[in-house]
mmCIF file of C-alpha atoms in Angstrom:
data_model
loop_
_atom_site.group_PDB
_atom_site.id
_atom_site.type_symbol
_atom_site.label_atom_id
_atom_site.label_comp_id
_atom_site.label_asym_id
_atom_site.label_seq_id
_atom_site.Cartn_x
_atom_site.Cartn_y
_atom_site.Cartn_z
ATOM 1 C CA MET A 2 -27.090 83.922 -26.376
ATOM 2 C CA ALA A 3 -30.277 84.632 -28.298
ATOM 3 C CA ILE A 4 -33.400 85.848 -26.518
ATOM 4 C CA THR A 5 -36.433 83.731 -27.376
ATOM 5 C CA LYS A 6 -40.148 84.463 -27.269
ATOM 6 C CA THR A 7 -40.623 81.488 -24.952
ATOM 7 C CA GLU A 8 -38.148 82.912 -22.454
ATOM 8 C CA VAL A 9 -39.936 86.261 -22.432
ATOM 9 C CA LEU A 10 -43.278 84.507 -22.036
ATOM 10 C CA ASN A 11 -42.080 82.388 -19.105
ATOM 11 C CA HIS A 12 -40.529 85.403 -17.404
ATOM 12 C CA VAL A 13 -43.647 87.548 -17.765
ATOM 13 C CA ASN A 14 -45.933 84.812 -16.476
ATOM 14 C CA THR A 15 -43.668 84.072 -13.507
ATOM 15 C CA GLU A 16 -43.110 87.697 -12.526
ATOM 16 C CA LEU A 17 -46.725 88.804 -12.977
ATOM 17 C CA ASP A 18 -48.346 85.525 -11.937
ATOM 18 C CA ARG A 19 -50.305 85.344 -15.182
ATOM 19 C CA SER A 20 -51.086 82.723 -17.797
ATOM 20 C CA GLU A 21 -50.301 84.558 -21.014
ATOM 21 C CA THR A 22 -49.945 82.440 -24.149
ATOM 22 C CA ALA A 23 -47.570 82.924 -27.047
ATOM 23 C CA ASP A 24 -50.429 84.389 -29.088
ATOM 24 C CA THR A 25 -51.576 86.866 -26.430
ATOM 25 C CA LEU A 26 -48.008 87.914 -25.648
ATOM 26 C CA LYS A 27 -47.025 88.443 -29.283
ATOM 27 C CA GLU A 28 -48.494 91.939 -29.605
ATOM 28 C CA HIS A 29 -46.972 93.103 -26.306
ATOM 29 C CA LEU A 30 -43.534 91.705 -27.127
ATOM 30 C CA LEU A 31 -43.567 93.279 -30.584
ATOM 31 C CA ALA A 32 -44.459 96.651 -29.055
ATOM 32 C CA SER A 33 -41.608 96.236 -26.589
ATOM 33 C CA LEU A 34 -39.065 95.461 -29.320
ATOM 34 C CA LYS A 35 -40.224 98.385 -31.468
ATOM 35 C CA TRP A 36 -40.041 100.743 -28.500
ATOM 36 C CA LEU A 37 -36.512 99.662 -27.598
ATOM 37 C CA SER A 38 -35.271 99.964 -31.181
ATOM 38 C CA LEU A 39 -36.569 103.547 -31.354
ATOM 39 C CA LYS A 40 -35.272 104.550 -27.926
ATOM 40 C CA ASP A 41 -31.641 104.695 -29.022
ATOM 41 C CA ASP A 42 -29.296 103.434 -31.744
ATOM 42 C CA PHE A 43 -29.193 99.890 -30.382
ATOM 43 C CA LEU A 44 -29.459 98.109 -33.747
ATOM 44 C CA PHE A 45 -27.157 98.809 -36.689
ATOM 45 C CA VAL A 46 -27.312 97.326 -40.152
ATOM 46 C CA GLU A 47 -25.587 97.551 -43.482
ATOM 47 C CA THR A 48 -27.421 96.897 -46.702
ATOM 48 C CA THR A 49 -26.428 97.017 -50.350
ATOM 49 C CA VAL A 50 -28.283 98.377 -53.341
ATOM 50 C CA PRO A 51 -27.180 98.512 -56.989
ATOM 51 C CA THR A 52 -27.389 101.817 -58.791
ATOM 52 C CA ILE A 53 -29.196 102.083 -62.107
ATOM 53 C CA ILE A 54 -27.616 103.930 -65.002
ATOM 54 C CA GLY A 55 -29.190 107.367 -65.235
ATOM 55 C CA ARG A 56 -31.329 107.044 -62.089
ATOM 56 C CA THR A 57 -30.799 109.902 -59.681
ATOM 57 C CA TYR A 58 -32.748 108.772 -56.578
ATOM 58 C CA TYR A 59 -33.127 105.597 -54.498
ATOM 59 C CA SER A 60 -35.529 104.675 -51.694
ATOM 60 C CA LEU A 61 -34.239 104.611 -48.151
ATOM 61 C CA PRO A 62 -34.696 101.214 -46.415
ATOM 62 C CA LEU A 63 -38.027 100.516 -44.722
ATOM 63 C CA ASP A 64 -36.328 100.206 -41.328
ATOM 64 C CA TYR A 65 -34.317 103.413 -41.795
ATOM 65 C CA LYS A 66 -34.429 105.446 -38.598
ATOM 66 C CA GLY A 67 -33.596 108.877 -39.953
ATOM 67 C CA LYS A 68 -29.848 108.789 -39.516
ATOM 68 C CA LEU A 69 -27.406 107.535 -42.118
ATOM 69 C CA ILE A 70 -23.972 106.719 -40.751
ATOM 70 C CA SER A 71 -22.290 106.220 -44.104
ATOM 71 C CA ILE A 72 -22.835 105.481 -47.799
ATOM 72 C CA LYS A 73 -20.035 103.887 -49.783
ATOM 73 C CA VAL A 74 -19.470 102.764 -53.345
ATOM 74 C CA ALA A 75 -17.855 99.325 -53.073
ATOM 75 C CA ASP A 76 -14.810 99.742 -50.809
ATOM 76 C CA ASN A 77 -14.165 103.362 -51.732
ATOM 77 C CA ASP A 78 -14.192 106.304 -49.339
ATOM 78 C CA PRO A 79 -17.637 107.229 -47.994
ATOM 79 C CA LEU A 80 -19.703 109.629 -50.053
ATOM 80 C CA TYR A 81 -19.969 113.038 -48.463
ATOM 81 C CA LYS A 82 -23.343 114.556 -47.728
ATOM 82 C CA ILE A 83 -24.689 117.724 -49.325
ATOM 83 C CA THR A 84 -27.981 119.521 -48.839
ATOM 84 C CA PHE A 85 -30.873 118.939 -51.224
ATOM 85 C CA ASP A 86 -30.549 122.541 -52.429
ATOM 86 C CA GLU A 87 -26.874 121.957 -53.193
ATOM 87 C CA TYR A 88 -27.833 118.799 -55.051
ATOM 88 C CA GLN A 89 -30.420 120.673 -57.130
ATOM 89 C CA THR A 90 -27.799 123.255 -58.044
ATOM 90 C CA ALA A 91 -25.279 120.561 -58.987
ATOM 91 C CA ILE A 92 -27.623 118.775 -61.415
ATOM 92 C CA ARG A 93 -29.083 121.939 -62.924
ATOM 93 C CA ASP A 94 -27.133 121.676 -66.162
ATOM 94 C CA GLU A 95 -26.177 118.004 -65.922
ATOM 95 C CA THR A 96 -26.067 116.003 -69.168
ATOM 96 C CA THR A 97 -25.415 112.336 -69.872
ATOM 97 C CA ASP A 98 -21.737 113.252 -70.413
ATOM 98 C CA ASP A 99 -21.586 114.356 -66.758
ATOM 99 C CA ARG A 100 -22.636 110.969 -65.387
ATOM 100 C CA ASN A 101 -19.971 109.237 -63.348
ATOM 101 C CA GLU A 102 -19.333 107.283 -60.165
ATOM 102 C CA PRO A 103 -21.140 109.107 -57.325
ATOM 103 C CA TYR A 104 -18.990 110.855 -54.744
ATOM 104 C CA CYS A 105 -21.709 112.639 -52.732
ATOM 105 C CA TYR A 106 -25.383 112.337 -51.891
ATOM 106 C CA ALA A 107 -28.382 114.267 -50.591
ATOM 107 C CA LEU A 108 -31.409 113.156 -48.573
ATOM 108 C CA HIS A 109 -34.961 114.266 -49.271
ATOM 109 C CA GLY A 110 -38.465 112.887 -48.830
ATOM 110 C CA GLY A 111 -37.547 109.276 -48.053
ATOM 111 C CA PHE A 112 -34.976 109.019 -50.837
ATOM 112 C CA TRP A 113 -31.237 109.480 -51.210
ATOM 113 C CA TYR A 114 -29.935 111.172 -54.335
ATOM 114 C CA ALA A 115 -26.609 110.237 -55.897
ATOM 115 C CA TYR A 116 -24.292 112.797 -57.475
ATOM 116 C CA PRO A 117 -23.032 112.585 -60.094
ATOM 117 C CA THR A 118 -25.854 110.552 -61.595
ATOM 118 C CA PRO A 119 -24.485 107.000 -62.022
ATOM 119 C CA ASP A 120 -23.026 106.114 -65.408
ATOM 120 C CA ALA A 121 -22.842 102.408 -64.549
ATOM 121 C CA VAL A 122 -24.120 99.846 -62.057
ATOM 122 C CA TYR A 123 -22.324 100.417 -58.744
ATOM 123 C CA THR A 124 -22.796 98.457 -55.540
ATOM 124 C CA ILE A 125 -23.774 100.947 -52.851
ATOM 125 C CA THR A 126 -23.569 100.035 -49.157
ATOM 126 C CA LEU A 127 -25.609 101.973 -46.619
ATOM 127 C CA PHE A 128 -24.788 101.872 -42.901
ATOM 128 C CA TYR A 129 -27.453 103.084 -40.487
ATOM 129 C CA PRO A 130 -29.201 102.458 -37.151
ATOM 130 C CA ARG A 131 -32.530 100.772 -37.685
ATOM 131 C CA PHE A 132 -35.836 100.152 -35.970
ATOM 132 C CA ILE A 133 -37.864 96.968 -35.681
ATOM 133 C CA LEU A 134 -40.316 95.899 -38.362
ATOM 134 C CA GLU A 135 -43.042 93.382 -37.595
ATOM 135 C CA THR A 136 -41.730 90.963 -40.197
ATOM 136 C CA GLU A 137 -38.107 90.789 -41.287
ATOM 137 C CA GLY A 138 -36.830 88.469 -43.967
ATOM 138 C CA GLY A 139 -40.164 86.681 -44.039
ATOM 139 C CA THR A 140 -39.962 85.844 -40.319
ATOM 140 C CA GLU A 141 -41.968 87.537 -37.593
ATOM 141 C CA VAL A 142 -39.518 89.465 -35.467
ATOM 142 C CA VAL A 143 -40.925 88.041 -32.207
ATOM 143 C CA ASP A 144 -39.816 84.602 -33.425
ATOM 144 C CA ASP A 145 -36.288 85.782 -34.238
ATOM 145 C CA ILE A 146 -35.484 88.594 -31.807
ATOM 146 C CA PRO A 147 -32.531 90.595 -33.188
ATOM 147 C CA PHE A 148 -31.372 92.023 -29.849
ATOM 148 C CA GLY A 149 -28.423 90.396 -28.090
ATOM 149 C CA ASP A 150 -28.524 88.977 -24.586
ATOM 150 C CA ILE A 151 -27.375 92.259 -23.051
ATOM 151 C CA TYR A 152 -30.835 93.689 -23.826
ATOM 152 C CA ARG A 153 -32.691 90.871 -22.086
ATOM 153 C CA ASP A 154 -33.582 92.764 -18.890
ATOM 154 C CA ALA A 155 -34.770 95.791 -20.857
ATOM 155 C CA ILE A 156 -37.024 93.640 -23.048
ATOM 156 C CA TYR A 157 -38.375 91.851 -19.987
ATOM 157 C CA ALA A 158 -39.082 95.130 -18.172
ATOM 158 C CA LYS A 159 -40.740 96.846 -21.131
ATOM 159 C CA THR A 160 -42.863 93.814 -21.971
ATOM 160 C CA LYS A 161 -44.028 93.544 -18.349
ATOM 161 C CA ALA A 162 -44.892 97.250 -18.339
ATOM 162 C CA ILE A 163 -46.973 96.871 -21.508
ATOM 163 C CA VAL A 164 -48.767 93.780 -20.162
ATOM 164 C CA CYS A 165 -49.511 95.608 -16.900
ATOM 165 C CA ARG A 166 -50.896 98.571 -18.834
ATOM 166 C CA SER A 167 -53.194 96.274 -20.793
ATOM 167 C CA TYR A 168 -54.707 95.025 -17.529
ATOM 168 C CA GLY A 169 -54.941 98.451 -15.910
ATOM 169 C CA LEU A 170 -52.188 97.678 -13.384
ATOM 170 C CA THR A 171 -50.905 101.244 -13.386
ATOM 171 C CA ASP A 172 -48.685 101.017 -10.301
ATOM 172 C CA ASP A 173 -46.860 97.965 -11.641
ATOM 173 C CA GLN A 174 -46.540 99.560 -15.056
ATOM 174 C CA ILE A 175 -44.913 102.638 -13.517
ATOM 175 C CA LYS A 176 -42.562 100.434 -11.492
ATOM 176 C CA TYR A 177 -41.228 98.674 -14.582
ATOM 177 C CA GLU A 178 -41.037 101.904 -16.582
ATOM 178 C CA LYS A 179 -38.917 103.467 -13.828
ATOM 179 C CA GLU A 180 -36.648 100.426 -13.777
ATOM 180 C CA LEU A 181 -36.120 100.913 -17.495
ATOM 181 C CA GLU A 182 -35.551 104.654 -17.481
ATOM 182 C CA LEU A 183 -33.428 104.891 -14.332
ATOM 183 C CA LEU A 184 -31.453 101.646 -14.265
ATOM 184 C CA LEU A 185 -31.413 99.730 -17.531
ATOM 185 C CA LEU A 186 -31.440 102.211 -20.438
ATOM 186 C CA PRO A 187 -28.674 104.525 -19.171
ATOM 187 C CA SER A 188 -26.241 101.597 -18.976
ATOM 188 C CA LEU A 189 -27.190 100.323 -22.428
ATOM 189 C CA SER A 190 -26.947 103.770 -24.009
ATOM 190 C CA LYS A 191 -23.446 104.276 -22.592
ATOM 191 C CA MET A 192 -22.261 101.222 -24.502
ATOM 192 C CA ILE A 193 -23.109 102.670 -27.908
ATOM 193 C CA GLU A 194 -20.060 103.873 -29.777
ATOM 194 C CA ARG A 195 -20.781 107.387 -30.947
ATOM 195 C CA GLU A 196 -18.701 109.718 -33.050
ATOM 196 C CA PRO A 197 -17.416 112.640 -30.995
ATOM 197 C CA LYS A 198 -18.963 116.026 -31.674
ATOM 198 C CA PHE A 199 -16.692 119.055 -31.864
ATOM 199 C CA VAL A 200 -17.980 122.521 -31.134
ATOM 200 C CA LYS A 201 -16.058 125.510 -32.391
ATOM 201 C CA ASN A 202 -15.087 127.944 -29.654
ATOM 202 C CA ASN A 203 -15.768 131.500 -30.780
ATOM 203 C CA ASP A 204 -14.568 133.154 -27.587
ATOM 204 C CA LEU A 205 -12.079 135.935 -28.162
#
């Protein structure tokens, strides 16, 4: 079930006994959605980009959160990641004869770099957790909230906290922030599927 701006508005007004309008709530709701999207990897997306023959670098998406899960060429195995220094070494003596289908990539300065440099147009798919932009696909995000129903209580609580802050209601703000941090977010974060991390044991 989708969460709507009207539902958030009605909840805030009922809980706080206020008369906010859709226009006055918009800024607070947007701040709430942005905050939640940055708090953990709650939103994932995949996007495609075509390579350009001879182009080495490509911009990361505007909503990229600083963590790529995977890059693939069509349905092939994921490209493996190398450091930018390793990439610089790899292309040091590269010629047009060395161009080929990329099998690895490096990240640097808001771009991802394909290696080898593409010799053709390949469809690249990027998988990554994202954050909220104010407008997405030409629609204001508060009018098309991308979070599922499971995030409803967290959005309600954060929006109420932000509204309370705007009116100087510090005690109420703290109450809703505590509800978020102690009750709501831990449960939501536990539901995220994360790849296990293995630590090498060097004990003798």
